[in-house]
Each structure stands twice: as structure tokens, then as C-alpha cells.
């Protein structure tokens, strides 16, 4: 929503998204750090990039014309047995949620064939505008996407033993999952496995990507499995292992 960013990028927020940002700021007590922080706030920092050329053309309005729908609220469905995990078994992100749902006894795979564009059909987009897998859908039609969010939803409501009660252990589990979703996945999956699965073209330097992958996995071991730990949360398996 910064005018400078719009001027340089050609990207403008739709009125609803702009209002969303404006509504958030006063509710965050220290949000001023985003606009003023000794020259290092987001606003101050980006405004030093005066050498970046201005965008030429008609700005793109982000979020304009998107349909809105209400979101279900309230507790998770009790006694769930028929939840669907829309995804593909060959997808690491999907299979994590699928196996967790099956182990919890609440549901199973609902095959979504990306190769045939099933994720782009109107009925799927009505469930998630982001058209990605996996997508969790319970018997009441409640939907939530993103593998880690699905895992947390399942274990919080149906297998709490997989999410440590200890705040520090839970934070370690969250850290491990977020690393796997971000830095590690970007290398391990995208640069190593995707080319083998024919999901993406091989990187220019496969040996370098392989070395980067090994380095990340070694750091993961050091951070989460050192000191004789069997699993991320100690001697007990958690959702980190599913991820």
C-alpha cells in the first residue's frame, strides 16, 4: 500500500485490500516500526531505492474483482470420519496431510489430478482460490489449505499427542515444519526431486544443488536431532515427522 512501491512496481492494492491494511495498523500497538525506525523500516528502506526506474504503463490492481465468500467458524467437527484431503500421493506436501488424516482415522485421499487441471476447475476454486494441493475438506464443507496448516488442524483436534504440550517443544516442532516448508523444500524438493519426477527442469548445476541439500539436512540434524534425540520433540513422534 506504499505509494512509492506502487510508483516503482506498477502494483496497486484493490480498495478492499487497502482497507484491510488500514484496519490492521492501529490494532498493532507497535506497527509504527514499519514506517519509522531510524531509516530501516520497510517504508524508509524502500524509499532509498530512487535509482529503480518508475513503472511505465497501467498499474495492475491486486485483488480487484475477486469474489468473496464467508468462512466457517467454530469448533472442528466431532467424530469426523469422512474428511477429504484433495491431493496427489506423489506430492510430498499432500502425502504428509493424507497420512496424518488416515492415522487420525478422520479421512482419506481425494485424488486431485494436477496434470489434468482438476485444481483449476470452478468447483475446486470455490473451495480454495489458490488452486493448490493439499486441501482439507471436512464433512461440513469446511476447507483449509497448506500442508502445515492442515497438519496442525488435524492433530490439534483429533491427535493432540502429536503436538507437544510444552511451549518450547511445540515451538521447536513449528520451527522444524516451517524450515521444511521453506528453505529445505526449496532445495530438497524443487532442485533435487522435482527434476527427477519431471515436475521441473533440472537446475544448471545439479552438483551444487545436491551439496546445498546435504548442507541443509546436516544443519537440520544438528538443530533438531542432536544430543541423542530420537525425534524432533524428543522420544515421541510429532507432526514434524509427518511434514
Tab-separated table of C-alpha atoms in Angstrom:
chain	number	residue	atom	x	y	z
A	1	UNK	CA	0.000	0.000	0.000
A	2	UNK	CA	3.070	2.281	-0.072
A	3	UNK	CA	2.740	4.895	-2.858
A	4	UNK	CA	6.463	4.571	-3.596
A	5	UNK	CA	6.122	0.838	-4.212
A	6	UNK	CA	3.139	1.404	-6.481
A	7	UNK	CA	5.078	4.028	-8.416
A	8	UNK	CA	8.042	1.713	-8.930
A	9	UNK	CA	6.301	-1.645	-9.380
A	10	UNK	CA	3.038	-0.803	-11.080
A	11	UNK	CA	1.155	-2.852	-8.481
A	12	UNK	CA	-1.753	-1.291	-6.620
A	13	UNK	CA	-3.945	-2.788	-3.921
A	14	UNK	CA	-7.672	-3.044	-4.584
A	15	UNK	CA	-9.779	-0.901	-2.205
A	16	UNK	CA	-10.764	-3.897	-0.052
A	17	UNK	CA	-7.148	-4.970	0.446
A	18	UNK	CA	-6.046	-1.391	1.101
A	19	UNK	CA	-8.765	-1.063	3.733
A	20	UNK	CA	-7.643	-4.368	5.255
A	21	UNK	CA	-4.149	-2.945	5.770
A	22	UNK	CA	-5.505	0.316	7.178
A	23	UNK	CA	-7.694	-1.581	9.645
A	24	UNK	CA	-4.777	-3.686	10.860
A	25	UNK	CA	-2.248	-0.961	11.556
A	26	UNK	CA	-3.905	0.792	14.532
A	27	UNK	CA	-4.646	-2.557	16.189
A	28	UNK	CA	-0.955	-3.472	16.291
A	29	UNK	CA	0.473	-1.298	19.043
A	30	UNK	CA	3.975	-1.107	17.593
A	31	UNK	CA	3.098	-1.048	13.887
A	32	UNK	CA	4.857	2.317	13.640
A	33	UNK	CA	8.115	0.372	13.287
A	34	UNK	CA	7.005	-0.432	9.739
A	35	UNK	CA	7.118	3.228	8.735
A	36	UNK	CA	9.700	4.808	11.038
A	37	UNK	CA	12.701	3.065	12.542
A	38	UNK	CA	15.885	5.056	12.149
A	39	UNK	CA	15.953	4.622	8.399
A	40	UNK	CA	15.478	0.840	8.490
A	41	UNK	CA	11.716	0.493	8.468
A	42	UNK	CA	10.125	-1.022	5.376
A	43	UNK	CA	8.887	2.401	4.244
A	44	UNK	CA	12.169	4.205	4.871
A	45	UNK	CA	14.295	1.464	3.347
A	46	UNK	CA	12.322	1.087	0.133
A	47	UNK	CA	12.200	4.837	-0.390
A	48	UNK	CA	16.012	4.906	-0.658
A	49	UNK	CA	15.759	2.901	-3.891
A	50	UNK	CA	15.414	6.012	-6.017
A	51	UNK	CA	17.598	4.581	-8.792
A	52	UNK	CA	14.978	1.936	-9.520
A	53	UNK	CA	13.040	3.118	-12.587
A	54	UNK	CA	9.389	4.094	-12.354
A	55	UNK	CA	6.869	1.687	-13.812
A	56	UNK	CA	5.551	2.681	-17.215
A	57	UNK	CA	2.022	1.657	-18.160
A	58	UNK	CA	-1.273	0.909	-16.443
A	59	UNK	CA	-0.880	-0.348	-12.855
A	60	UNK	CA	-2.096	-3.834	-12.002
A	61	UNK	CA	-4.769	-3.755	-9.317
A	62	UNK	CA	-4.275	-6.688	-6.966
A	63	UNK	CA	-7.465	-8.297	-5.696
A	64	UNK	CA	-9.874	-6.387	-7.883
A	65	UNK	CA	-12.953	-8.293	-8.976
A	66	UNK	CA	-12.334	-11.311	-6.742
A	67	UNK	CA	-15.463	-12.927	-5.360
A	68	UNK	CA	-15.700	-13.163	-1.590
A	69	UNK	CA	-17.241	-15.924	0.464
A	70	UNK	CA	-17.888	-16.416	4.146
A	71	UNK	CA	-15.580	-18.583	6.224
A	72	UNK	CA	-16.895	-21.203	8.607
A	73	UNK	CA	-16.076	-20.637	12.253
A	74	UNK	CA	-16.491	-22.678	15.387
A	75	UNK	CA	-15.126	-25.982	16.671
A	76	UNK	CA	-13.907	-28.827	14.480
A	77	UNK	CA	-16.453	-31.491	13.600
A	78	UNK	CA	-16.638	-34.164	16.297
A	79	UNK	CA	-16.456	-37.784	15.216
A	80	UNK	CA	-15.169	-36.846	11.766
A	81	UNK	CA	-14.677	-39.960	9.610
A	82	UNK	CA	-15.108	-38.750	6.042
A	83	UNK	CA	-12.797	-35.764	5.619
A	84	UNK	CA	-11.172	-35.405	2.217
A	85	UNK	CA	-7.575	-34.479	1.553
A	86	UNK	CA	-7.555	-33.226	-2.028
A	87	UNK	CA	-4.125	-34.008	-3.427
A	88	UNK	CA	-1.791	-36.429	-5.162
A	89	UNK	CA	0.216	-39.195	-3.459
A	90	UNK	CA	3.325	-38.182	-5.433
A	91	UNK	CA	3.191	-34.748	-3.793
A	92	UNK	CA	5.259	-34.590	-0.604
A	93	UNK	CA	3.086	-31.806	0.781
A	94	UNK	CA	-0.073	-33.763	0.021
A	95	UNK	CA	1.059	-37.113	1.361
A	96	UNK	CA	2.001	-35.567	4.715
A	97	UNK	CA	-1.587	-34.417	5.242
A	98	UNK	CA	-3.062	-37.612	3.752
A	99	UNK	CA	-1.106	-39.946	6.043
A	100	UNK	CA	-1.856	-37.791	9.086
A	101	UNK	CA	-5.585	-37.798	8.321
A	102	UNK	CA	-5.580	-41.564	7.795
A	103	UNK	CA	-3.638	-42.195	11.018
A	104	UNK	CA	-6.111	-39.987	12.876
A	105	UNK	CA	-8.952	-42.011	11.368
A	106	UNK	CA	-10.762	-38.935	10.107
A	107	UNK	CA	-10.489	-39.247	6.337
A	108	UNK	CA	-8.543	-40.199	3.245
A	109	UNK	CA	-7.211	-39.051	-0.108
A	110	UNK	CA	-9.497	-37.351	-2.612
A	111	UNK	CA	-7.449	-37.577	-5.800
A	112	UNK	CA	-6.869	-34.211	-7.488
A	113	UNK	CA	-5.025	-34.660	-10.758
A	114	UNK	CA	-2.929	-31.559	-11.374
A	115	UNK	CA	-1.796	-32.969	-14.704
A	116	UNK	CA	-5.381	-32.762	-15.962
A	117	UNK	CA	-6.086	-29.375	-14.382
A	118	UNK	CA	-8.508	-30.605	-11.721
A	119	UNK	CA	-7.260	-27.871	-9.386
A	120	UNK	CA	-8.385	-25.187	-11.844
A	121	UNK	CA	-11.989	-26.291	-12.160
A	122	UNK	CA	-14.659	-23.940	-10.742
A	123	UNK	CA	-15.765	-26.403	-8.072
A	124	UNK	CA	-12.207	-26.650	-6.753
A	125	UNK	CA	-11.578	-22.914	-6.921
A	126	UNK	CA	-14.744	-22.424	-4.880
A	127	UNK	CA	-13.009	-24.336	-2.091
A	128	UNK	CA	-9.656	-22.571	-2.455
A	129	UNK	CA	-8.928	-19.669	-4.782
A	130	UNK	CA	-5.226	-20.517	-4.544
A	131	UNK	CA	-5.805	-23.708	-6.591
A	132	UNK	CA	-3.094	-25.698	-4.801
A	133	UNK	CA	-2.827	-29.066	-3.123
A	134	UNK	CA	-3.285	-30.299	-0.491
A	135	UNK	CA	-6.708	-29.045	0.534
A	136	UNK	CA	-8.543	-30.344	3.604
A	137	UNK	CA	-12.339	-30.574	3.415
A	138	UNK	CA	-14.391	-31.937	6.289
A	139	UNK	CA	-17.905	-33.407	6.179
A	140	UNK	CA	-19.437	-29.999	6.862
A	141	UNK	CA	-17.681	-28.464	3.866
A	142	UNK	CA	-15.108	-26.605	5.955
A	143	UNK	CA	-11.915	-26.171	3.930
A	144	UNK	CA	-8.369	-25.225	4.832
A	145	UNK	CA	-5.286	-25.347	2.631
A	146	UNK	CA	-1.497	-25.509	3.066
A	147	UNK	CA	0.083	-28.712	4.309
A	148	UNK	CA	1.338	-27.381	7.636
A	149	UNK	CA	-1.960	-25.659	8.465
A	150	UNK	CA	-3.791	-28.909	7.705
A	151	UNK	CA	-1.431	-30.920	9.904
A	152	UNK	CA	-1.911	-28.515	12.797
A	153	UNK	CA	-5.694	-28.591	12.366
A	154	UNK	CA	-5.785	-32.390	12.369
A	155	UNK	CA	-3.555	-33.012	15.362
A	156	UNK	CA	-4.955	-30.140	17.428
A	157	UNK	CA	-8.450	-31.561	17.112
A	158	UNK	CA	-8.014	-35.295	16.553
A	159	UNK	CA	-4.495	-36.393	17.602
A	160	UNK	CA	-3.246	-33.911	20.238
A	161	UNK	CA	-0.490	-36.297	21.339
A	162	UNK	CA	1.392	-35.367	18.156
A	163	UNK	CA	1.648	-31.701	19.177
A	164	UNK	CA	3.712	-31.249	22.373
A	165	UNK	CA	2.050	-29.566	25.328
A	166	UNK	CA	5.297	-27.864	26.278
A	167	UNK	CA	5.519	-24.405	24.731
A	168	UNK	CA	9.227	-24.752	23.931
A	169	UNK	CA	8.855	-28.224	22.415
A	170	UNK	CA	5.897	-27.022	20.369
A	171	UNK	CA	7.978	-24.078	19.119
A	172	UNK	CA	10.735	-26.497	18.046
A	173	UNK	CA	8.200	-28.599	16.156
A	174	UNK	CA	6.830	-25.479	14.457
A	175	UNK	CA	10.361	-24.355	13.609
A	176	UNK	CA	11.187	-27.716	12.046
A	177	UNK	CA	7.990	-27.735	9.981
A	178	UNK	CA	8.434	-24.174	8.775
A	179	UNK	CA	12.013	-24.923	7.749
A	180	UNK	CA	10.823	-27.969	5.826
A	181	UNK	CA	8.131	-25.883	4.121
A	182	UNK	CA	10.559	-23.124	3.205
A	183	UNK	CA	14.329	-23.322	2.928
A	184	UNK	CA	14.646	-27.097	2.836
A	185	UNK	CA	11.721	-27.710	0.480
A	186	UNK	CA	13.010	-25.099	-1.965
A	187	UNK	CA	16.216	-27.105	-2.371
A	188	UNK	CA	15.367	-30.715	-1.493
A	189	UNK	CA	12.106	-30.870	-3.428
A	190	UNK	CA	12.354	-28.197	-6.105
A	191	UNK	CA	16.017	-28.613	-7.060
A	192	UNK	CA	16.554	-32.337	-6.404
A	193	UNK	CA	13.295	-34.302	-6.583
A	194	UNK	CA	11.225	-32.158	-8.961
A	195	UNK	CA	13.569	-32.731	-11.913
A	196	UNK	CA	13.543	-36.499	-11.276
A	197	UNK	CA	9.734	-36.503	-11.110
A	198	UNK	CA	9.635	-34.385	-14.279
A	199	UNK	CA	7.870	-31.619	-12.370
A	200	UNK	CA	10.561	-29.092	-13.309
A	201	UNK	CA	13.638	-28.699	-15.477
A	202	UNK	CA	16.995	-29.689	-13.932
A	203	UNK	CA	18.987	-26.847	-12.363
A	204	UNK	CA	22.013	-25.509	-14.182
A	205	UNK	CA	24.384	-27.001	-11.608
A	206	UNK	CA	22.922	-30.187	-10.113
A	207	UNK	CA	26.058	-30.981	-8.097
A	208	UNK	CA	25.913	-27.593	-6.412
A	209	UNK	CA	22.220	-28.035	-5.560
A	210	UNK	CA	22.908	-31.527	-4.211
A	211	UNK	CA	25.658	-30.110	-1.992
A	212	UNK	CA	23.337	-27.366	-0.764
A	213	UNK	CA	20.723	-30.006	0.036
A	214	UNK	CA	23.182	-32.091	2.052
A	215	UNK	CA	24.287	-28.984	3.939
A	216	UNK	CA	20.704	-28.095	4.858
A	217	UNK	CA	19.923	-31.630	6.012
A	218	UNK	CA	23.084	-31.694	8.134
A	219	UNK	CA	22.018	-28.436	9.770
A	220	UNK	CA	18.529	-29.868	10.326
A	221	UNK	CA	20.075	-32.857	12.097
A	222	UNK	CA	22.255	-30.589	14.204
A	223	UNK	CA	19.361	-28.331	15.183
A	224	UNK	CA	16.678	-30.923	15.892
A	225	UNK	CA	18.221	-34.364	16.397
A	226	UNK	CA	21.440	-33.662	18.288
A	227	UNK	CA	22.134	-34.957	21.785
A	228	UNK	CA	20.687	-38.404	21.250
A	229	UNK	CA	17.182	-37.170	20.416
A	230	UNK	CA	15.157	-39.755	18.513
A	231	UNK	CA	12.653	-37.279	17.072
A	232	UNK	CA	12.279	-33.504	16.866
A	233	UNK	CA	10.217	-33.436	20.073
A	234	UNK	CA	12.440	-35.946	21.885
A	235	UNK	CA	11.430	-39.588	22.208
A	236	UNK	CA	7.924	-39.073	20.864
A	237	UNK	CA	6.905	-38.659	17.238
A	238	UNK	CA	5.177	-35.379	16.348
A	239	UNK	CA	3.692	-33.673	13.320
A	240	UNK	CA	7.210	-32.545	12.424
A	241	UNK	CA	7.935	-36.110	11.325
A	242	UNK	CA	4.786	-36.185	9.186
A	243	UNK	CA	5.903	-32.982	7.485
